[in-house]
Coordinates of C-alpha atoms in Angstrom, one line a residue:
X190 CA 41.1 20.9 -12.2
X191 CA 37.6 19.6 -12.1
X192 CA 38.2 17.1 -9.1
X193 CA 37.2 18.2 -5.6
X194 CA 40.6 17.3 -3.9
X195 CA 40.3 17.6 -0.1
X196 CA 36.9 19.1 -0.1
X197 CA 33.7 17.2 0.7
X198 CA 30.1 18.8 -0.1
X199 CA 27.8 18.4 2.4
X200 CA 24.6 17.1 1.4
X201 CA 21.5 18.1 3.1
X202 CA 19.0 15.2 3.6
X203 CA 15.5 16.4 3.7
X204 CA 13.3 14.1 5.9
X205 CA 10.0 12.9 3.9
X206 CA 6.8 13.8 5.6
X207 CA 6.0 10.5 6.7
X208 CA 9.4 10.6 8.7
X209 CA 8.5 14.0 10.2
X210 CA 5.1 13.0 11.2
X211 CA 6.4 9.5 12.8
X212 CA 9.1 11.5 14.6
X213 CA 6.7 14.1 15.8
X214 CA 4.2 11.3 16.9
X215 CA 6.5 8.9 18.8
X216 CA 7.8 12.2 20.7
X217 CA 4.4 13.1 21.8
X218 CA 3.8 9.4 22.6
X219 CA 6.9 9.3 25.0
X220 CA 4.8 11.9 27.2
X221 CA 1.4 10.3 26.8
X222 CA 0.1 13.1 24.4
X223 CA -2.6 12.6 22.1
X224 CA -2.8 14.7 18.9
X225 CA -5.4 15.8 16.3
X226 CA -5.0 16.1 12.6
X227 CA -5.3 20.0 13.3
X228 CA -2.6 20.2 15.7
X229 CA -0.3 18.3 13.9
X230 CA -1.1 20.5 10.6
X231 CA -0.2 23.4 12.7
X232 CA 2.9 22.0 14.1
X233 CA 4.3 20.6 10.9
X234 CA 2.6 23.1 8.3
X235 CA 1.1 19.9 6.3
X236 CA -2.4 19.6 5.4
X237 CA -4.7 17.5 7.4
X238 CA -5.8 15.1 4.6
X239 CA -2.1 14.4 3.8
X240 CA -1.3 13.7 7.4
X241 CA -4.0 11.4 7.8
X242 CA -2.9 9.5 4.9
X243 CA 0.8 9.3 6.0
X244 CA -0.5 8.1 9.5
X245 CA -2.4 5.4 7.8
X246 CA 0.9 4.3 5.8
X247 CA 2.9 4.1 8.9
X248 CA 0.6 1.2 10.1
X249 CA 2.0 -0.8 7.1
X250 CA 4.5 -3.4 7.7
X251 CA 7.0 -1.9 5.1
X252 CA 6.6 1.6 6.6
X253 CA 7.3 0.6 10.1
X254 CA 4.1 -1.4 11.3
X255 CA 3.3 1.0 13.9
X256 CA 0.2 0.8 15.9
X257 CA -1.9 4.0 15.5
X258 CA -4.7 4.4 18.3
X259 CA -7.6 6.7 17.7
X260 CA -10.2 8.0 19.9
X261 CA -12.8 10.9 20.3
X262 CA -11.3 13.8 22.1
X263 CA -13.2 14.8 25.3
X264 CA -15.5 17.7 25.2
X265 CA -13.8 20.0 27.6
X266 CA -10.4 19.6 25.7
X267 CA -12.0 20.8 22.2
X268 CA -12.0 24.5 21.6
X269 CA -15.1 26.8 21.0
X270 CA -14.4 27.0 17.1
X271 CA -14.9 23.0 16.8
X272 CA -18.5 22.0 17.0
X273 CA -17.9 18.5 15.7
X274 CA -16.5 15.2 16.9
X275 CA -12.6 15.7 17.0
X276 CA -10.5 12.7 16.8
X277 CA -7.2 12.3 18.3
X278 CA -4.5 9.9 17.6
X279 CA -1.2 8.3 19.4
X280 CA 1.6 6.4 17.7
X281 CA 3.5 3.5 19.1
X282 CA 5.9 1.1 17.9
X283 CA 4.5 -2.5 17.7
X284 CA 6.3 -4.7 20.2
X285 CA 7.1 -7.2 17.7
X286 CA 9.0 -4.7 15.9
X287 CA 11.0 -3.4 18.8
X288 CA 12.0 -7.2 19.7
X289 CA 13.1 -7.8 16.0
X290 CA 15.0 -4.7 15.7
X291 CA 16.8 -5.2 19.1
X292 CA 17.6 -9.0 18.3
X293 CA 18.1 -8.5 14.5
X294 CA 15.9 -11.9 14.2
X295 CA 12.7 -12.7 12.8
X296 CA 9.9 -14.9 14.3
X297 CA 10.9 -17.6 12.0
X298 CA 14.6 -17.5 12.5
X299 CA 14.1 -17.7 16.3
X300 CA 12.5 -21.3 16.0

């Protein structure tokens, strides 16, 4: 009687903060959009310092090896409440990563 015959309990998989940020940044990047930490924080409800740390992790090879670009946001785009330099970010997959994922081979294995 303790067995679950014929029934399966659906498990809900909650994405990690890093996965959420990766997906948001890659989706924005498809449209050429750059995002600030404040915009990411408002969108995801995560803290800006935590977002910054997760973006740094996404650059590491074991976390995807993504290319994280950073630039100063143009003055006309900055709101009136921001009176300092505002950085914006864009995340793109590294080209070698896409090639490796498509072929399933590493650079050494192709030689």
